[in-house]
XYZ file of C-alpha atoms in Angstrom:
645
model
C -3.053 36.814 21.958
C 0.307 35.048 21.434
C 1.076 35.367 25.168
C -2.332 33.853 25.930
C -1.679 30.872 23.638
C 1.694 30.268 25.272
C 0.117 30.051 28.735
C -3.176 28.646 27.489
C -3.816 26.106 30.267
C -3.235 28.583 33.070
C -5.286 31.266 31.346
C -8.211 28.882 30.788
C -7.995 27.743 34.396
C -8.020 31.351 35.630
C -11.014 32.343 33.503
C -12.906 29.154 34.413
C -12.566 29.991 38.116
C -14.005 33.441 37.425
C -16.829 32.027 35.246
C -17.806 29.385 37.843
C -18.119 31.838 40.718
C -19.665 34.621 38.634
C -22.265 32.156 37.328
C -23.358 31.209 40.837
C -23.733 34.873 41.814
C -25.642 35.524 38.578
C -27.919 32.538 39.257
C -28.699 33.876 42.761
C -29.512 37.281 41.296
C -31.836 35.677 38.711
C -33.535 33.567 41.394
C -33.968 36.242 44.070
C -33.689 39.418 42.000
C -31.475 41.800 43.977
C -32.727 40.625 47.381
C -30.534 37.552 47.965
C -31.166 35.956 51.378
C -28.098 36.163 53.604
C -28.293 32.450 54.394
C -27.673 31.522 50.726
C -25.056 34.191 50.142
C -22.994 33.204 53.184
C -23.594 29.530 52.376
C -22.145 29.941 48.917
C -19.130 31.808 50.294
C -18.370 28.768 52.475
C -18.921 26.272 49.610
C -17.302 28.301 46.788
C -13.880 26.642 47.075
C -15.305 23.092 47.039
C -17.654 23.864 44.128
C -14.815 25.442 42.136
C -12.497 22.473 42.761
C -15.234 20.011 41.676
C -15.737 21.863 38.373
C -12.011 22.262 37.686
C -11.262 18.589 38.488
C -14.036 17.307 36.205
C -13.054 19.758 33.439
C -9.516 18.347 33.666
C -10.801 14.763 33.443
C -12.773 15.701 30.308
C -9.617 17.180 28.675
C -10.950 20.738 28.557
C -7.408 22.026 29.180
C -5.676 19.818 26.589
C -7.614 20.510 23.382
C -6.324 23.010 20.846
C -9.489 25.113 20.890
C -8.555 27.132 17.822
C -9.056 23.857 15.904
C -11.961 22.564 18.018
C -14.594 20.417 16.350
C -17.949 19.055 17.436
C -16.119 16.379 19.459
C -14.445 18.943 21.721
C -17.698 20.845 22.270
C -19.589 17.637 23.007
C -16.922 16.682 25.535
C -17.123 20.161 27.059
C -20.897 19.921 27.366
C -20.657 16.505 29.009
C -18.014 17.833 31.412
C -20.312 20.661 32.480
C -23.259 18.288 32.967
C -21.090 15.930 35.035
C -19.758 18.767 37.224
C -23.207 20.283 37.756
C -24.633 16.861 38.665
C -21.821 16.316 41.175
C -22.553 19.683 42.845
C -26.289 18.855 42.961
C -25.642 15.480 44.596
C -23.144 16.946 47.070
C -25.476 19.821 48.061
C -28.234 17.362 49.030
C -26.105 16.241 52.011
C -26.067 19.717 53.604
C -28.838 21.115 55.816
C -28.765 24.691 54.556
C -28.307 23.673 50.948
C -28.509 25.973 47.965
C -31.858 25.783 46.050
C -31.731 23.246 43.192
C -32.949 25.932 40.802
C -29.895 28.079 41.589
C -27.471 25.147 41.089
C -29.080 24.145 37.764
C -29.212 27.744 36.536
C -25.584 28.298 37.501
C -24.670 25.142 35.554
C -26.322 26.568 32.444
C -24.425 29.858 32.841
C -21.111 28.057 33.420
C -21.632 25.971 30.252
C -22.394 29.094 28.199
C -19.422 31.045 29.549
C -16.782 28.283 29.472
C -17.667 26.890 26.033
C -18.449 30.316 24.597
C -15.056 31.609 25.696
C -13.368 28.625 24.047
C -15.434 29.156 20.877
C -13.880 32.609 20.573
C -10.548 30.987 19.681
C -12.046 29.211 16.690
C -13.901 32.349 15.586
C -10.686 34.333 15.901
C -8.767 31.765 13.806
C -11.487 31.696 11.142
C -11.505 35.506 10.848
C -7.703 35.594 10.602
C -7.728 32.891 7.905
C -10.435 34.708 5.936
C -8.345 37.880 6.011
C -5.276 35.969 4.896
C -7.209 34.254 2.127
C -8.371 37.536 0.656
C -5.577 37.265 -1.903
C -6.063 33.841 -3.499
C -3.982 34.347 -6.620
C -1.299 31.940 -5.402
C -3.755 29.291 -4.159
C -4.389 25.973 -5.895
C -8.004 25.632 -6.992
C -9.242 22.320 -5.606
C -12.059 20.009 -6.679
C -12.980 17.355 -4.086
C -14.389 14.097 -5.455
C -16.708 12.624 -2.828
C -19.114 14.724 -0.743
C -19.319 12.159 2.060
C -17.675 12.180 5.484
C -14.149 11.867 4.066
C -14.659 14.730 1.597
C -16.134 16.994 4.276
C -13.217 16.177 6.600
C -10.725 17.085 3.870
C -12.446 20.431 3.206
C -12.397 21.281 6.932
C -8.719 20.363 7.126
C -7.955 22.565 4.139
C -9.439 25.531 6.020
C -7.396 24.670 9.090
C -4.145 24.529 7.124
C -3.779 27.936 5.503
C -0.114 27.236 4.790
C -1.061 24.633 2.143
C -2.693 27.390 0.048
C -5.645 25.387 -1.243
C -8.948 26.967 -2.303
C -11.866 24.533 -2.475
C -14.053 25.255 -5.510
C -16.649 22.503 -5.059
C -17.496 18.830 -4.791
C -18.106 16.001 -7.238
C -20.452 13.194 -6.207
C -22.405 10.510 -8.080
C -25.279 10.671 -5.561
C -28.118 12.468 -7.369
C -29.580 13.624 -4.052
C -26.405 15.607 -3.322
C -25.947 17.230 -6.723
C -26.659 20.942 -6.659
C -26.693 20.981 -2.854
C -24.313 23.127 -0.783
C -22.148 21.207 1.697
C -19.784 23.026 4.095
C -20.286 26.131 1.981
C -19.418 24.476 -1.348
C -21.725 23.271 -4.091
C -21.776 19.725 -5.472
C -21.064 20.634 -9.104
C -21.789 17.302 -10.827
C -20.866 13.633 -11.091
C -17.707 11.834 -12.241
C -18.644 12.212 -15.905
C -18.555 16.008 -15.485
C -15.027 16.150 -14.036
C -13.177 16.977 -17.271
C -15.613 19.767 -18.179
C -15.714 21.223 -14.663
C -11.906 21.176 -14.498
C -11.809 23.421 -17.582
C -14.715 25.732 -16.612
C -13.484 26.369 -13.052
C -9.762 26.307 -13.925
C -9.068 23.485 -11.464
C -5.437 22.861 -10.453
C -5.849 19.907 -8.086
C -8.384 17.078 -7.807
C -8.608 15.226 -4.485
C -10.301 11.814 -4.541
C -11.778 11.426 -1.063
C -13.728 8.152 -1.148
C -11.836 5.564 0.961
C -14.590 2.971 0.486
C -14.079 2.739 -3.295
C -13.298 -0.711 -4.639
C -9.995 -0.953 -6.512
C -11.808 -1.403 -9.824
C -13.921 1.719 -9.252
C -10.858 3.624 -8.093
C -9.082 2.680 -11.332
C -11.978 4.053 -13.418
C -12.174 7.278 -11.399
C -8.417 7.834 -11.502
C -8.432 7.473 -15.297
C -11.155 10.141 -15.580
C -9.218 12.529 -13.323
C -6.010 11.703 -15.155
C -7.601 12.733 -18.467
C -8.404 16.190 -17.039
C -4.662 17.019 -16.988
C -5.033 18.223 -13.388
C -2.776 17.177 -10.554
C -4.572 14.361 -8.749
C -4.210 13.219 -5.159
C -6.050 10.437 -3.364
C -7.073 9.448 0.136
C -5.916 5.834 0.704
C -8.517 3.085 0.715
C -10.147 1.698 3.854
C -7.778 -1.307 3.844
C -4.798 1.098 3.899
C -6.260 3.321 6.644
C -5.846 0.837 9.466
C -7.125 3.305 12.081
C -9.873 4.581 9.766
C -8.797 8.221 10.144
C -8.927 10.501 7.110
C -6.688 13.565 6.991
C -4.674 15.723 4.621
C -1.496 14.128 5.945
C -2.715 10.745 4.649
C -3.316 12.144 1.170
C -0.874 10.890 -1.461
C -0.201 11.317 -5.148
C -2.050 9.024 -7.527
C 0.349 6.473 -8.949
C 0.318 3.629 -11.456
C -0.898 1.044 -8.922
C -4.177 2.996 -8.688
C -4.573 2.538 -12.446
C -4.096 -1.243 -12.209
C -7.146 -1.706 -9.991
C -5.636 -4.593 -8.009
C -7.810 -5.577 -5.053
C -6.029 -6.101 -1.693
C -5.019 -9.694 -0.988
C -6.698 -11.651 1.796
C -4.542 -14.330 3.358
C -5.042 -17.490 5.363
C -2.713 -16.322 8.113
C -3.090 -19.510 10.107
C -2.003 -21.665 7.168
C 1.058 -19.463 6.621
C 1.868 -19.335 10.337
C 1.806 -23.116 10.522
C 4.847 -23.441 8.272
C 6.731 -20.202 9.097
C 6.239 -19.390 12.790
C 9.146 -20.607 14.895
C 10.984 -21.911 11.808
C 14.343 -21.139 10.249
C 13.656 -19.521 6.849
C 16.216 -18.972 4.080
C 15.562 -16.500 1.240
C 18.027 -16.654 -1.643
C 18.203 -13.447 -3.648
C 16.843 -11.855 -0.466
C 18.085 -8.393 -1.425
C 16.150 -8.233 -4.712
C 12.690 -6.796 -5.309
C 10.719 -9.984 -4.642
C 13.228 -11.460 -2.199
C 13.325 -8.374 0.030
C 9.532 -8.099 0.063
C 9.304 -11.782 0.992
C 11.589 -11.011 3.947
C 9.369 -8.095 5.017
C 6.316 -10.346 4.919
C 7.993 -13.350 6.578
C 9.019 -11.416 9.701
C 5.323 -10.791 10.424
C 4.992 -14.532 11.138
C 7.717 -14.613 13.810
C 10.257 -17.040 12.323
C 12.871 -18.422 14.697
C 15.543 -17.212 12.299
C 15.606 -15.406 8.960
C 18.590 -16.002 6.669
C 19.111 -13.683 3.702
C 21.498 -14.927 1.019
C 22.488 -12.618 -1.837
C 25.530 -12.025 -4.026
C 24.894 -8.276 -4.247
C 26.046 -6.768 -0.945
C 24.407 -3.339 -1.351
C 20.893 -4.787 -1.602
C 21.553 -7.214 1.240
C 22.882 -4.377 3.396
C 19.809 -2.222 2.712
C 17.270 -4.898 3.670
C 19.363 -5.859 6.713
C 19.301 -2.272 8.021
C 15.603 -1.887 7.305
C 14.587 -5.089 9.083
C 16.793 -4.544 12.140
C 15.516 -0.985 12.485
C 11.893 -2.137 12.446
C 12.410 -5.456 14.265
C 15.382 -5.078 16.637
C 14.669 -8.471 18.244
C 14.719 -10.309 14.887
C 17.226 -13.168 14.653
C 18.642 -12.176 11.267
C 21.607 -13.603 9.397
C 22.856 -12.022 6.148
C 25.147 -14.119 3.946
C 26.964 -12.816 0.888
C 27.255 -15.778 -1.476
C 26.256 -17.005 -4.920
C 24.019 -20.007 -5.508
C 26.520 -21.105 -8.176
C 29.020 -21.953 -5.404
C 27.979 -25.444 -4.278
C 30.613 -25.696 -1.540
C 29.496 -22.394 0.021
C 25.834 -23.455 -0.126
C 26.645 -26.768 1.569
C 28.279 -24.847 4.412
C 25.277 -22.520 4.802
C 22.727 -25.354 4.811
C 24.825 -27.454 7.183
C 25.281 -24.582 9.659
C 21.758 -23.101 9.689
C 19.641 -26.101 8.662
C 16.701 -24.034 7.334
C 13.170 -25.461 7.551
C 11.839 -23.418 4.615
C 13.619 -22.059 1.534
C 12.306 -19.373 -0.823
C 14.521 -19.440 -3.899
C 14.349 -15.994 -5.528
C 17.971 -15.721 -6.710
C 18.045 -15.425 -10.511
C 19.095 -13.344 -13.484
C 15.852 -11.896 -14.856
C 16.533 -9.327 -17.589
C 15.486 -10.775 -20.929
C 17.700 -8.752 -23.338
C 20.821 -9.198 -21.179
C 20.357 -12.951 -20.953
C 19.891 -13.193 -24.736
C 23.480 -12.044 -25.125
C 24.774 -13.873 -22.036
C 23.105 -17.310 -22.206
C 25.925 -19.001 -20.288
C 25.244 -16.774 -17.243
C 21.515 -17.507 -17.390
C 22.256 -21.231 -17.301
C 24.915 -21.055 -14.591
C 22.992 -18.777 -12.235
C 19.385 -19.752 -12.884
C 19.581 -23.456 -13.734
C 22.787 -24.669 -12.069
C 22.141 -22.357 -9.100
C 18.642 -23.782 -8.657
C 19.951 -27.358 -8.903
C 22.594 -26.596 -6.255
C 20.086 -25.014 -3.884
C 17.470 -27.737 -4.418
C 19.948 -30.576 -3.837
C 21.195 -28.906 -0.654
C 17.594 -28.542 0.513
C 17.043 -32.252 -0.125
C 20.302 -33.283 1.553
C 19.834 -31.209 4.713
C 16.173 -32.001 5.311
C 14.429 -28.743 4.356
C 10.678 -29.227 4.801
C 9.486 -26.879 2.052
C 11.194 -25.322 -0.970
C 9.454 -22.603 -3.019
C 10.910 -21.537 -6.378
C 10.013 -18.086 -7.688
C 9.259 -18.568 -11.393
C 7.864 -16.400 -14.177
C 5.265 -16.355 -16.931
C 8.211 -16.117 -19.358
C 8.869 -19.823 -18.652
C 5.721 -20.673 -20.657
C 6.438 -21.385 -24.335
C 9.642 -19.349 -23.944
C 11.036 -17.301 -26.787
C 14.041 -16.099 -24.821
C 16.931 -17.596 -22.882
C 15.781 -16.175 -19.552
C 12.343 -17.752 -19.892
C 13.806 -21.072 -21.049
C 16.218 -21.106 -18.107
C 13.334 -20.565 -15.671
C 11.399 -23.406 -17.340
C 14.427 -25.610 -16.735
C 14.347 -24.501 -13.079
C 10.717 -25.644 -12.860
C 11.706 -28.978 -14.392
C 14.462 -29.407 -11.791
C 12.012 -28.719 -8.976
C 9.414 -31.175 -10.277
C 12.050 -33.851 -10.940
C 13.746 -33.673 -7.555
C 10.402 -33.574 -5.741
C 9.598 -37.065 -7.027
C 12.395 -38.611 -4.956
C 12.721 -36.198 -2.032
C 10.979 -35.827 1.317
C 11.186 -32.065 0.849
C 8.073 -30.478 -0.685
C 9.346 -28.701 -3.802
C 6.968 -26.274 -5.546
C 7.196 -23.345 -7.961
C 5.134 -20.156 -8.058
C 4.700 -18.550 -11.467
C 3.602 -14.949 -12.033
C 4.179 -12.025 -14.376
C 5.796 -8.635 -13.944
C 5.797 -6.922 -10.577
C 5.196 -3.211 -10.609
C 8.210 -1.131 -9.640
C 10.719 -3.980 -9.282
C 14.382 -3.284 -9.959
C 14.926 -2.714 -13.663
C 11.225 -2.966 -14.528
C 9.451 -0.770 -17.024
C 7.939 1.744 -14.554
C 11.236 3.033 -13.067
C 12.603 3.241 -16.619
C 9.618 5.317 -17.793
C 9.894 7.576 -14.728
C 13.568 8.199 -15.435
C 12.848 8.983 -19.097
C 10.049 11.393 -18.121
C 12.328 13.133 -15.600
C 14.863 13.600 -18.412
C 12.207 15.160 -20.650
C 11.641 12.124 -22.855
C 11.278 10.424 -25.141
C 9.568 7.519 -23.403
C 10.449 4.379 -25.341
C 8.053 1.472 -25.905
C 9.087 -1.536 -27.962
C 5.698 -2.103 -29.625
C 2.284 -0.393 -29.544
C 0.465 -3.699 -29.016
C 2.775 -5.277 -26.451
C 0.955 -6.343 -23.263
C 2.097 -7.639 -19.897
C 0.533 -8.997 -16.734
C 1.276 -6.839 -13.690
C 0.882 -7.158 -9.962
C 2.181 -5.217 -6.965
C 5.336 -6.384 -5.176
C 3.616 -6.862 -1.767
C 0.750 -8.693 -3.473
C 3.154 -11.069 -5.241
C 5.076 -11.780 -2.025
C 1.885 -12.409 -0.041
C 0.568 -14.843 -2.634
C 3.919 -16.661 -2.740
C 3.687 -17.191 1.028
C 0.089 -18.336 0.670
C 0.956 -20.758 -2.145
C 3.669 -22.185 0.078
C 0.984 -23.092 2.614
C -0.819 -25.187 -0.027
C 2.322 -27.090 -1.102
C 2.109 -30.864 -1.232
C 5.074 -31.259 -3.597
C 5.605 -30.986 -7.348
C 3.016 -28.273 -8.044
C 3.472 -25.202 -10.177
C 1.245 -22.567 -8.625
C -0.085 -19.977 -11.072
C -1.117 -16.596 -9.673
C -4.134 -14.788 -11.073
C -2.531 -11.728 -12.635
C -5.795 -10.093 -13.652
C -6.138 -8.609 -17.113
C -3.075 -7.876 -19.263
C -2.069 -4.229 -19.567
C -0.917 -2.480 -22.754
C 2.535 -1.060 -22.084
C 1.880 1.818 -24.492
C -1.237 2.853 -22.524
C 0.705 2.468 -19.277
C 3.369 4.853 -20.588
C 0.708 7.429 -21.536
C -0.885 7.165 -18.079
C 2.461 7.649 -16.371
C 3.207 10.746 -18.463
C -0.174 12.223 -17.481
C 0.381 11.355 -13.815
C 3.622 13.327 -14.046
C 1.670 16.385 -15.218
C 2.476 16.210 -18.938
C 0.549 15.547 -22.118
C 1.693 12.469 -24.099
C 3.217 13.285 -27.503
C 2.859 16.992 -26.730
C 5.118 17.623 -23.721
C 6.744 14.180 -23.663
C 7.197 12.182 -26.850
C 6.345 8.470 -27.010
C 8.725 6.538 -29.246
C 8.186 2.970 -30.544
C 11.593 1.278 -30.866
C 10.718 -2.264 -31.991
C 10.722 -5.555 -30.100
C 13.950 -6.465 -28.345
C 15.730 -9.811 -28.746
C 13.644 -12.597 -27.227
C 10.674 -10.336 -26.418
C 7.077 -11.528 -26.903
C 4.080 -9.392 -27.692
C 1.971 -11.343 -25.197
C 2.901 -13.389 -22.150
C 1.179 -16.636 -21.110
C 0.825 -18.214 -17.692
C 0.386 -21.892 -18.552
C 1.363 -24.302 -21.291
C -0.783 -26.535 -23.495
C -0.037 -29.630 -21.437
C -0.925 -27.880 -18.179
C -4.439 -27.598 -16.833
C -5.589 -25.463 -13.959
C -7.284 -26.491 -10.766
C -8.567 -24.330 -7.950
C -7.058 -23.887 -4.504
C -8.724 -22.474 -1.429
C -7.527 -19.015 -2.486
C -9.313 -17.323 -5.369
C -6.075 -15.877 -6.799
C -3.976 -19.056 -6.705
C -4.315 -21.972 -9.122
C -2.335 -25.170 -9.670
C -0.946 -26.329 -12.992
C -1.012 -30.072 -13.584
C 2.317 -31.560 -12.311
C 4.700 -32.933 -14.931
C 7.079 -35.877 -14.534
C 10.830 -35.655 -15.165
C 13.746 -37.968 -14.407
C 16.207 -36.160 -12.154
C 19.220 -38.247 -13.214
C 18.562 -37.593 -16.901
C 17.995 -33.902 -16.180
C 21.245 -33.615 -14.201
C 23.133 -35.294 -17.040
C 21.702 -32.749 -19.481
C 22.671 -29.884 -17.159
C 26.231 -31.266 -16.922
C 26.321 -31.398 -20.727
C 25.231 -27.801 -21.082
C 27.769 -26.689 -18.444
C 30.485 -28.432 -20.505
C 29.243 -26.624 -23.630
C 29.438 -23.313 -21.716
C 33.083 -24.025 -20.924
C 34.183 -25.259 -24.323
C 31.425 -24.520 -26.889
C 29.717 -21.602 -28.588
C 26.589 -19.593 -27.772
C 24.803 -21.270 -30.669
C 25.575 -24.711 -29.229
C 24.218 -23.528 -25.856
C 20.966 -22.421 -27.502
C 20.662 -25.739 -29.353
C 21.068 -27.635 -26.079
C 18.453 -25.398 -24.399
C 16.087 -26.200 -27.267
C 16.719 -29.902 -26.756
C 15.960 -29.667 -23.022
C 12.964 -27.329 -23.399
C 11.029 -28.404 -26.515
C 8.584 -25.476 -26.129
C 11.491 -23.010 -26.450
C 11.490 -21.291 -29.835
C 14.423 -19.058 -30.622
C 13.454 -15.650 -31.912
C 14.626 -14.788 -35.429
C 16.457 -11.513 -35.030
C 16.242 -10.624 -38.719
C 13.936 -7.583 -38.862
C 12.165 -8.890 -41.970
C 11.031 -12.018 -40.113
C 10.600 -10.651 -36.588
C 6.878 -9.858 -36.740
C 6.099 -13.190 -38.456
C 7.998 -15.114 -35.811
C 6.286 -13.265 -33.009
C 2.870 -13.944 -34.512
C 3.670 -17.649 -34.846
C 5.237 -17.988 -31.435
C 2.896 -15.945 -29.260
C -0.717 -16.947 -28.996
C -2.794 -14.298 -27.295
C -4.380 -16.431 -24.565
C -7.191 -14.706 -22.775
C -6.032 -15.695 -19.295
C -8.794 -13.679 -17.685
C -11.331 -16.126 -19.184
C -9.225 -19.109 -18.124
C -9.048 -18.000 -14.505
C -12.731 -17.102 -14.406
C -13.741 -20.502 -15.800
C -11.707 -22.350 -13.200
C -12.859 -20.069 -10.393
C -16.529 -20.858 -11.078
C -15.813 -24.568 -11.313
C -15.768 -25.204 -15.065
C -13.404 -27.887 -16.309
C -10.319 -26.819 -18.204
C -8.326 -29.398 -20.093
């Protein structure tokens, strides 16, 4: 059999030649019993070569010698049937041109025999494979017991693929489906055992090892609910990507992936106004500061899709810049890419960059972002975030940049930490300089991005890998989360709406409890929270809020054309006064104390309230400083057209 497989094409060709000619002889015998007229017998001998070549040529055109028949599906057999019909029709048409033609009944009957023999012979390969697999599967002690959620086309495809791939050692136990008409029915030899509410019980009763969610059409919200149910069963869970991820629409085991935290967030895919984005990026020179960071690098990945004339990545950290450079040049070898190692604190270096490359669009993502670190290094937060933003913005104004987009954060709203206050000062710089510049300066404000460098998810994953404990600062602490690609896409979209001076606020969805997120991540890793991996509450860190906010009291929201992007009411600041204050704080950094720096920050950002680090007063301060705004209600009100003042 192995020799046959090696020379499969030649063997199939050889047997097809035999089947074609034998079928014609058999058809003559059926038509004339054993008394075949000599005229037809000699006529066939003369036409046998032509008839055989017609069949073989058409079989080749219909890919009957290319398919792996041991894995053949209904598609291959349909194609084989059509190939036989086409070949038989061609022989019928050709025979009508000859005087002593073969009877039509013989040609049609031979076509039926050829179809039976050629497809039947090919079917033997699949039967052989199925028998071999059944013999191999006799011992299933080492197989994972699989429950497939979704008894539709995708679920059926997955079950068939499992049987084709013995090496994966999966044993399908049954289906789960919410369709009442399917429950209790047998599909591809497996019973639909119940609906989603039965998953936990069925997992215990049938000793399930692996749950496969095979419903690509699920909305993200429904996927989140289903993943949570599967997650609670303590079984390994894998998922078939959604329709928007399966660009070619094909479902297969190779596309299956592990469930991760993004499935638990339930974030719907972003739809973009590609024309609006193309209008300001295509054919333009685009500079991304902090282009090696989490948001900056993703912005670069998204920007290249709009064919900029030139992409300039500026970053102080060479390793990150090197990584994104290699990635982009590997994927886009024709990309005009420049990578510059520099800090935004160096005004002279920035002047040189802007003068040489004259960018049309700037995305300013360079910033220190870690709250606890900036609490103990306020001078660096001011120098890099505030002074760096002022440098970059003034260069953009001086060298005629058309659009400047600042990446801001929800921590800039009523800040209780130095990092947040510094980002609020960055927003103030942008709004102040916009008032006198031809450049359109805007800021985009959003919360945490899932999986960014130094964020909570990589930290939890590292702690789980080390066996715990997983540390959470407070049981009630919540954060807004979005995916890195989603954040980058919405930043690009907000840039298309820029008129100057706006602070764009991204709809972050509902806030997520970090404690619940930690429990989910432990379960996704195959452990039981507080049984296998301990959860430890450590207390709020310096400058940390229980709840984040996305807009301030003086800001209102108004809609944009995109349902996930809103505009905060622009504020007015005097750039000369602001620059004088920044010079003052830089002088304090050089000659003063940290306390004097914090006092100056408080003077510049009246909404900044320093956290009292005394443990006796910490909870009181947090309660006074952090108002739990229900931002979901705010966004929904604006989205349906209600006023919000």
